[in-house]
């Protein structure tokens, strides 16, 4: 009996320690789990200019609820937490300017959906039951799928801040998926922009390193390979692995043994630093180009200066982004909760901005009408630049990417570059 | 030919790492019949210790990593103690629970993004012989793995505590009746496995320098498979099993056409099934399960 008590007591203690030590709200990587947060301006009658007019005729000031069923505590938390924080700021800005439809405030109601399918589904249902008229979902299609399904069944617009594949939309989800969008950059666009950048540097031959762990990783390097060869380059080898399969060491040596001008990779988690610094440790200083997956410096190895490394991203986090609006937004975001580790946050701000415009343009939250409006985005100017969506592409493309160059482990903005078109990889 | 030799070298590197983990798992299994699924979290704890002590000198970091891994191992022994008389299934499920609990504690404390450990990265550099690149960490892994295996073999064969461990492994109840202090023996096995977990964490940190909540998890899975493939009932066979899984992973990866490498784990585990069908007691054990497990 004493043994059993000791066993249970220890478990209880561990659980309490876990609960007590979790939930550093100020960090992008460790958000409090399962907390409901709500961001909305007070429901007052305001004019379009933002000033309160107490003499005006009464208008509808009922908040429009945007539900956010996003992971704030597990694998996708580093991406979704800052994206959600940026979405909150954008909601406040819109409300401060008078809301939408002549005075209705937006309300962002957030629940931690984690990445467990049952929790994701239950969270989406919960938010829809609470009156969410639009649903924001986690930045990975597979993790977000249960929530996307619920939104589609409820016939409400569903938007991901930063899913990078073309899985959102009718091509993958059927006609019902016409009300699903992502404000992440399409992998085909990222791969194309990296390939065009590489060719413009005069690099003739490339080794492509394909991590089969995520479709996004695969699509980026497939797009790179297609566009690199379309632009006259030659892919001399493709080395594949699946994240966490333990073979990254042999991938590194295989790549090092190839003759090449440039290496293209899209990867993350443990295998990214293992590849990049493993390759440099072998004395291979070939330029590496990587997608947005390589954003942030948290994975850089201390004491090992990283050079000849380039990546595209949504905005620069290092104080040199060419767009002043972005810099101001980043400063506000940082002031509220510390600097974001990657540029994922921008998708949250941009998604809310687009949603607000769609509500204004269509006069409400009818999913089909809003979807039709969003499909008409043709170089639409939003906070992160010009955005294009259409009937076939429900994930953003044609946006000016920031090409970053890493010198002595310090990323710096190099140039703005827009792909001529997304690469055709399907 | 050069490519083949390079693959062999890379295979030995991964195999050595898995062998060390298999050795730590096999030690505890030997005396307690417990397949400790939570062993990966001991490795993870050592990795986070290396991360949190990055401002200290290397010697102190190593000592602290070992201390934390041993301490966590001892806590696990304390937790698992009431289960000594439980069924293997109960013990296994409990280790699953402890594993997931500790992973989630790590998520809450450190987040999921990961942070660079920055530990002895120079060992990841390579020297070249006849066009073959050999990383220093590969040599270190082989030497350290060999040294630990030899030291543990000596301990089991030539020392009192080793004899007691073997007796407890052979028949726990009888050993207790004959005066073997079984609890002390099991604690000693957990301490040794904790030390090995810290060593695995250090080897891994050189090659995969990002500390994440699943840092050790992805090493322990193949190591556990290796222990079963090699043969659970002998420490040496379990260790060799771990080595074989690592070695086979790299060789298969190189043998498979690039576009088929996505099926690497399918092929590998298909082979594991075939091996276990043909040799259910393990690849390196003869006949039925032996009574002595160390």
XYZ file of N, CA, C and O in Angstrom, chain A residues 3-4 6-7 10-11 14-15 17-19 21-24 29-31 33 73-78 212 218 238-254 256-257 269-271 273-275 277-282 284 298-304 341-342, chain B residues 3 6 10 14 18 54-55 75 78-85 94 97-98 101-102 104-105 107-122 124-126 131 133 135 176 205-210 212 214-215 218 249-250 253-254 258-265:
544
model
N 3.898 1.400 -1.018
C 4.561 1.502 -2.317
C 3.638 2.148 -3.343
O 4.033 2.988 -4.129
N 2.374 1.686 -3.312
C 1.426 2.226 -4.279
C 1.246 3.734 -4.063
O 1.199 4.516 -4.987
N 3.389 5.734 -2.745
C 4.610 6.428 -3.152
C 4.623 6.637 -4.665
O 4.955 7.684 -5.183
N 4.191 5.601 -5.380
C 4.152 5.654 -6.843
C 3.191 6.751 -7.326
O 3.535 7.589 -8.161
N 4.425 10.279 -6.479
C 5.482 10.768 -7.365
C 4.913 11.259 -8.694
O 5.288 12.311 -9.208
N 3.951 10.494 -9.201
C 3.321 10.911 -10.456
C 2.594 12.235 -10.280
O 2.683 13.121 -11.113
N 5.093 14.988 -10.214
C 5.610 15.309 -11.555
C 4.579 16.097 -12.359
O 4.912 17.059 -13.035
N 3.323 15.674 -12.252
C 2.273 16.382 -12.987
C 2.135 17.814 -12.498
O 1.971 18.746 -13.280
N 4.524 19.591 -11.075
C 5.703 20.345 -11.521
C 5.492 20.802 -12.957
O 5.731 21.945 -13.310
N 4.991 19.850 -13.780
C 4.771 20.185 -15.191
C 3.785 21.331 -15.326
O 3.987 22.272 -16.086
N 2.700 21.233 -14.545
C 1.678 22.278 -14.644
C 2.189 23.610 -14.129
O 1.952 24.663 -14.719
N 5.245 24.705 -13.969
C 6.347 25.321 -14.707
C 5.985 25.661 -16.141
O 6.764 26.261 -16.843
N 4.848 25.243 -16.597
C 4.489 25.510 -17.983
C 3.865 26.875 -18.136
O 3.584 27.585 -17.176
N 3.668 27.207 -19.403
C 2.856 28.370 -19.697
C 3.514 29.701 -19.489
O 2.995 30.581 -18.836
N 4.704 29.869 -20.061
C 5.322 31.185 -20.073
C 4.714 31.980 -21.214
O 5.065 31.827 -22.361
N 7.564 30.046 -27.740
C 7.727 28.605 -27.815
C 6.986 27.875 -26.722
O 6.817 26.690 -26.784
N 6.561 28.530 -25.692
C 5.903 27.839 -24.597
C 4.661 28.598 -24.169
O 4.638 29.266 -23.161
N 3.665 28.479 -24.965
C 2.435 29.182 -24.622
C 1.616 28.368 -23.637
O 1.743 27.174 -23.546
N -1.219 26.245 -22.313
C -2.124 25.371 -23.040
C -3.573 25.600 -22.653
O -3.889 25.946 -21.514
N 0.760 24.919 -27.889
C 1.571 24.251 -26.855
C 2.385 23.078 -27.367
O 3.215 22.556 -26.635
N 2.172 22.643 -28.602
C 2.925 21.475 -29.064
C 3.768 21.824 -30.297
O 4.261 22.932 -30.388
N 3.904 20.868 -31.198
C 4.882 21.017 -32.288
C 4.765 22.302 -33.092
O 5.769 22.872 -33.528
N 3.534 22.770 -33.311
C 3.352 23.938 -34.159
C 3.333 25.251 -33.375
O 3.171 26.325 -33.954
N 3.502 25.163 -32.063
C 3.434 26.369 -31.227
C 4.449 27.448 -31.643
O 4.118 28.641 -31.626
N 5.673 27.076 -32.023
C 6.616 28.131 -32.411
C 6.127 28.958 -33.605
O 6.545 30.094 -33.789
N 11.661 13.865 -46.618
C 10.306 13.362 -46.897
C 9.366 13.422 -45.698
O 8.247 12.907 -45.756
N 9.088 18.525 -49.180
C 9.233 17.858 -50.483
C 8.897 18.816 -51.620
O 9.627 18.897 -52.611
N 19.985 14.007 -56.287
C 18.944 14.243 -55.277
C 19.172 13.250 -54.142
O 19.184 12.043 -54.364
N 19.400 13.781 -52.965
C 19.591 12.921 -51.793
C 18.350 13.009 -50.926
O 17.953 14.102 -50.529
N 17.752 11.869 -50.632
C 16.511 11.878 -49.854
C 16.703 11.231 -48.485
O 17.522 10.335 -48.319
N 15.960 11.696 -47.542
C 15.889 11.053 -46.231
C 14.531 11.396 -45.631
O 13.793 12.220 -46.181
N 14.213 10.764 -44.536
C 12.983 11.102 -43.815
C 13.381 11.554 -42.422
O 14.118 10.827 -41.743
N 12.954 12.736 -42.055
C 13.372 13.309 -40.775
C 13.326 12.306 -39.640
O 12.391 11.527 -39.539
N 14.365 12.332 -38.819
C 14.493 11.474 -37.636
C 14.814 10.021 -37.968
O 14.791 9.172 -37.078
N 15.092 9.691 -39.254
C 15.371 8.283 -39.553
C 16.825 7.906 -39.258
O 17.224 6.756 -39.449
N 17.610 8.871 -38.805
C 18.975 8.572 -38.370
C 20.006 8.580 -39.482
O 21.187 8.358 -39.235
N 19.588 8.832 -40.727
C 20.535 8.715 -41.843
C 21.140 10.053 -42.257
O 21.840 10.115 -43.257
N 20.884 11.097 -41.496
C 21.350 12.423 -41.932
C 22.881 12.461 -42.083
O 23.404 13.149 -42.964
N 23.573 11.701 -41.252
C 25.043 11.666 -41.348
C 25.491 11.158 -42.701
O 26.404 11.725 -43.330
N 24.865 10.099 -43.207
C 25.283 9.564 -44.506
C 24.811 10.468 -45.640
O 25.465 10.543 -46.690
N 23.696 11.185 -45.428
C 23.257 12.171 -46.436
C 24.322 13.267 -46.552
O 24.681 13.688 -47.662
N 24.836 13.697 -45.421
C 25.860 14.751 -45.424
C 27.084 14.300 -46.221
O 27.573 15.035 -47.096
N 27.564 13.103 -45.962
C 28.764 12.666 -46.676
C 28.478 12.468 -48.165
O 29.321 12.783 -49.019
N 27.276 11.982 -48.487
C 26.930 11.798 -49.904
C 26.900 13.145 -50.632
O 27.416 13.277 -51.748
N 28.451 15.894 -49.705
C 29.820 16.448 -49.729
C 30.640 15.836 -50.858
O 31.543 16.484 -51.406
N 30.326 14.601 -51.210
C 31.117 13.921 -52.252
C 30.693 14.295 -53.670
O 31.322 13.865 -54.630
N 13.669 20.986 -37.705
C 13.852 20.148 -36.527
C 15.334 19.745 -36.388
O 16.208 20.452 -36.842
N 15.588 18.590 -35.795
C 16.961 18.176 -35.478
C 17.839 18.016 -36.721
O 19.047 18.208 -36.662
N 17.216 17.626 -37.835
C 18.027 17.280 -39.001
C 18.613 18.492 -39.724
O 19.608 18.357 -40.428
N 20.112 21.475 -38.475
C 21.482 21.787 -38.043
C 22.438 20.621 -38.249
O 23.617 20.831 -38.538
N 21.918 19.401 -38.121
C 22.790 18.237 -38.337
C 23.312 18.245 -39.770
O 24.493 17.940 -40.017
N 22.458 18.629 -40.720
C 22.899 18.658 -42.117
C 23.838 19.837 -42.374
O 24.956 19.662 -42.871
N 25.515 22.041 -40.420
C 26.794 22.123 -39.704
C 27.628 20.854 -39.905
O 28.847 20.907 -39.831
N 26.953 19.745 -40.169
C 27.688 18.533 -40.510
C 28.446 18.712 -41.813
O 29.602 18.312 -41.950
N 27.796 19.352 -42.784
C 28.425 19.589 -44.090
C 29.605 20.550 -43.944
O 30.689 20.323 -44.496
N 29.386 21.620 -43.188
C 30.469 22.587 -42.985
C 31.634 21.959 -42.217
O 32.803 22.276 -42.463
N 31.307 21.059 -41.288
C 32.371 20.398 -40.522
C 33.249 19.535 -41.425
O 34.425 19.301 -41.131
N 32.677 19.068 -42.542
C 33.470 18.273 -43.488
C 34.277 19.171 -44.426
O 34.942 18.686 -45.334
N 32.967 21.398 -46.504
C 32.217 21.729 -47.718
C 31.541 23.089 -47.527
O 30.600 23.218 -46.757
N 17.749 30.245 -34.036
C 17.752 29.380 -32.850
C 18.476 28.064 -33.096
O 18.954 27.436 -32.159
N 18.564 27.635 -34.355
C 19.165 26.338 -34.647
C 20.647 26.440 -35.017
O 21.291 25.430 -35.251
N 21.180 27.653 -35.064
C 22.593 27.809 -35.419
C 23.472 27.239 -34.313
O 23.175 27.392 -33.123
N 24.562 26.645 -34.721
C 25.473 26.042 -33.750
C 26.454 27.096 -33.260
O 27.140 27.729 -34.062
N 26.499 27.253 -31.961
C 27.405 28.262 -31.391
C 28.857 27.892 -31.669
O 29.236 26.731 -31.629
N 29.636 28.918 -31.950
C 31.053 28.692 -32.181
C 31.370 28.178 -33.570
O 32.519 27.884 -33.885
N 30.353 28.010 -34.407
C 30.564 27.537 -35.774
C 29.967 28.571 -36.722
O 28.784 28.502 -37.063
N 10.545 33.980 -33.168
C 11.710 33.219 -33.643
C 11.744 33.118 -35.159
O 12.806 33.005 -35.761
N 10.576 33.148 -35.786
C 10.525 33.093 -37.247
C 9.478 34.091 -37.738
O 8.735 34.665 -36.949
N 32.648 4.739 -52.322
C 31.302 4.998 -51.787
C 30.879 3.925 -50.806
O 30.266 4.209 -49.774
N 32.719 4.355 -47.620
C 32.156 5.511 -46.913
C 30.851 5.132 -46.221
O 30.592 5.517 -45.082
N 29.954 5.323 -42.247
C 28.756 6.000 -41.720
C 27.872 5.027 -40.947
O 27.263 5.382 -39.939
N 26.589 5.300 -36.899
C 25.228 5.241 -36.355
C 25.045 3.996 -35.486
O 24.401 4.034 -34.432
N 23.645 3.631 -31.530
C 22.512 2.786 -31.133
C 22.980 1.676 -30.179
O 22.223 1.264 -29.286
N 25.816 25.565 -20.906
C 26.736 25.862 -22.016
C 27.786 26.920 -21.663
O 28.791 27.031 -22.352
N 27.553 27.671 -20.596
C 28.550 28.670 -20.197
C 29.649 28.082 -19.318
O 30.623 28.760 -18.996
N 15.275 8.130 -10.047
C 13.864 8.458 -9.834
C 12.985 7.422 -10.540
O 11.980 6.947 -10.004
N 12.836 4.273 -8.636
C 11.930 4.467 -7.502
C 10.471 4.311 -7.952
O 9.656 3.666 -7.289
N 10.170 4.908 -9.110
C 8.799 4.826 -9.641
C 8.460 3.385 -10.044
O 7.363 2.891 -9.788
N 9.432 2.710 -10.660
C 9.161 1.367 -11.185
C 9.233 0.287 -10.090
O 8.833 -0.851 -10.331
N 9.756 0.619 -8.926
C 9.991 -0.392 -7.891
C 8.739 -1.198 -7.543
O 8.798 -2.422 -7.441
N 7.594 -0.537 -7.385
C 6.399 -1.337 -7.056
C 5.990 -2.293 -8.174
O 5.153 -3.157 -7.962
N 6.572 -2.116 -9.361
C 6.151 -2.932 -10.505
C 6.993 -4.185 -10.681
O 6.799 -4.919 -11.653
N 7.935 -4.425 -9.768
C 8.830 -5.569 -9.967
C 8.067 -6.888 -10.083
O 8.523 -7.803 -10.743
N 6.924 -6.947 -9.397
C 6.155 -8.193 -9.442
C 5.004 -8.095 -10.447
O 4.200 -9.016 -10.540
N 3.634 1.220 -18.224
C 4.047 2.254 -17.272
C 5.224 3.062 -17.815
O 5.260 4.297 -17.676
N 3.965 5.519 -20.220
C 3.335 6.661 -19.548
C 4.394 7.633 -19.030
O 4.277 8.856 -19.201
N 5.438 7.081 -18.421
C 6.501 7.939 -17.893
C 7.176 8.696 -19.046
O 7.477 9.891 -18.942
N 4.880 11.454 -20.240
C 4.800 12.492 -19.211
C 6.055 13.379 -19.258
O 5.963 14.614 -19.282
N 7.217 12.728 -19.308
C 8.461 13.507 -19.300
C 8.624 14.326 -20.581
O 9.140 15.447 -20.551
N 6.241 15.661 -22.223
C 5.365 16.837 -22.097
C 5.886 17.835 -21.075
O 5.696 19.042 -21.225
N 6.561 17.323 -20.048
C 7.224 18.234 -19.110
C 8.276 19.058 -19.870
O 8.375 20.282 -19.712
N 8.247 19.769 -23.050
C 7.548 20.726 -23.924
C 7.151 21.966 -23.131
O 7.349 23.107 -23.574
N 6.622 21.746 -21.929
C 6.173 22.879 -21.119
C 7.350 23.728 -20.649
O 7.264 24.950 -20.576
N 8.445 23.083 -20.322
C 9.602 23.835 -19.813
C 10.383 24.531 -20.923
O 10.824 25.661 -20.776
N 10.578 23.814 -22.014
C 11.512 24.317 -23.033
C 10.857 24.653 -24.367
O 11.514 25.209 -25.240
N 9.578 24.280 -24.551
C 8.953 24.497 -25.845
C 9.380 23.444 -26.841
O 10.203 22.566 -26.535
N 8.815 23.522 -28.038
C 9.078 22.477 -29.029
C 10.086 22.893 -30.094
O 10.501 22.093 -30.907
N 10.448 24.166 -30.081
C 11.269 24.668 -31.180
C 12.688 24.111 -31.184
O 13.255 23.818 -32.224
N 13.262 23.960 -30.012
C 14.632 23.468 -29.923
C 15.635 24.587 -29.798
O 15.365 25.728 -30.188
N 16.780 24.241 -29.243
C 17.855 25.217 -29.068
C 19.191 24.504 -29.233
O 19.353 23.359 -28.808
N 20.131 25.219 -29.830
C 21.424 24.594 -30.123
C 22.209 24.329 -28.836
O 22.353 25.206 -27.991
N 22.713 23.120 -28.703
C 23.399 22.710 -27.469
C 24.822 23.255 -27.421
O 25.300 23.672 -26.368
N 25.491 23.244 -28.563
C 26.856 23.751 -28.603
C 27.802 22.940 -27.736
O 28.315 23.412 -26.727
N 28.059 21.705 -28.131
C 28.893 20.821 -27.318
C 29.909 20.105 -28.210
O 29.534 19.321 -29.088
N 31.176 20.364 -27.976
C 32.280 19.672 -28.654
C 32.053 19.520 -30.166
O 32.242 18.441 -30.726
N 31.644 20.606 -30.801
C 31.307 20.515 -32.221
C 32.522 20.176 -33.094
O 32.365 19.682 -34.208
N 33.733 20.415 -32.568
C 34.928 20.068 -33.346
C 35.004 18.570 -33.641
O 35.629 18.151 -34.621
N 32.818 16.844 -34.765
C 32.053 16.534 -35.975
C 32.885 16.731 -37.243
O 32.448 16.403 -38.338
N 34.086 17.273 -37.066
C 34.971 17.423 -38.231
C 35.513 16.049 -38.624
O 35.412 15.091 -37.848
N 36.075 16.003 -39.824
C 36.512 14.697 -40.335
C 37.960 14.750 -40.784
O 38.491 15.813 -41.096
N 40.272 9.185 -49.650
C 38.976 9.681 -50.135
C 37.814 9.345 -49.208
O 36.671 9.704 -49.479
N 35.916 9.936 -45.770
C 35.832 10.917 -44.685
C 35.405 10.207 -43.400
O 34.335 9.569 -43.361
N 34.602 10.973 -39.465
C 34.426 12.003 -38.438
C 35.082 11.542 -37.144
O 35.030 10.363 -36.788
N 17.337 -13.256 -3.930
C 17.009 -12.542 -2.673
C 17.066 -13.507 -1.489
O 17.591 -13.173 -0.429
N 24.713 14.932 -29.268
C 24.745 16.399 -29.271
C 25.804 16.936 -30.228
O 25.653 18.015 -30.797
N 26.864 16.172 -30.416
C 27.910 16.594 -31.353
C 27.369 16.558 -32.786
O 27.615 17.462 -33.578
N 26.584 15.523 -33.081
C 26.125 15.314 -34.460
C 24.781 15.958 -34.760
O 24.516 16.354 -35.891
N 23.914 16.021 -33.747
C 22.581 16.616 -33.934
C 22.375 17.630 -32.825
O 21.799 17.315 -31.791
N 22.866 18.845 -33.028
C 23.049 19.761 -31.893
C 21.804 20.496 -31.405
O 21.929 21.442 -30.647
N 20.617 20.079 -31.819
C 19.419 20.798 -31.391
C 18.723 20.024 -30.267
O 18.289 18.887 -30.472
N 15.700 19.125 -28.224
C 14.236 19.185 -28.347
C 13.644 18.158 -27.379
O 14.353 17.274 -26.908
N 12.030 15.635 -27.977
C 12.127 14.266 -28.494
C 13.563 13.881 -28.840
O 13.800 12.939 -29.591
N 14.508 14.587 -28.251
C 15.931 14.386 -28.571
C 16.337 12.910 -28.457
O 16.958 12.345 -29.356
N 13.994 9.438 -30.517
C 14.240 8.850 -31.831
C 15.498 7.989 -31.884
O 15.795 7.387 -32.912
N 20.526 0.487 -41.107
C 19.785 1.691 -41.530
C 20.581 2.459 -42.586
O 20.054 2.844 -43.643
N 21.840 2.671 -42.298
C 22.672 3.446 -43.236
C 22.920 2.657 -44.518
O 22.816 3.205 -45.630
N 19.831 2.651 -46.583
C 19.612 3.991 -47.114
C 20.462 4.213 -48.360
O 20.012 4.826 -49.336
N 21.685 3.707 -48.328
C 22.564 3.887 -49.488
C 22.224 2.927 -50.630
O 22.445 3.242 -51.800
N 17.413 6.683 -54.644
C 17.087 7.913 -53.925
C 15.581 8.112 -53.756
O 15.103 8.417 -52.667
N 14.833 7.882 -54.842
C 13.398 8.151 -54.769
C 12.640 7.113 -53.941
O 11.462 7.292 -53.648
N 13.332 6.027 -53.571
C 12.677 4.984 -52.764
C 13.059 5.071 -51.287
O 12.608 4.258 -50.486
N 13.892 6.044 -50.939
C 14.348 6.102 -49.551
C 13.237 6.448 -48.575
O 13.377 6.238 -47.384
N 12.145 6.963 -49.114
C 11.000 7.228 -48.255
C 10.487 5.926 -47.636
O 9.844 5.921 -46.599
N 10.832 4.797 -48.269
C 10.384 3.493 -47.764
C 11.438 2.824 -46.875
O 11.323 1.641 -46.568
N 12.457 3.589 -46.494
C 13.558 3.008 -45.723
C 13.061 2.262 -44.487
O 13.419 1.107 -44.254
N 12.242 2.929 -43.686
C 11.773 2.291 -42.453
C 10.894 1.081 -42.745
O 10.919 0.100 -42.001
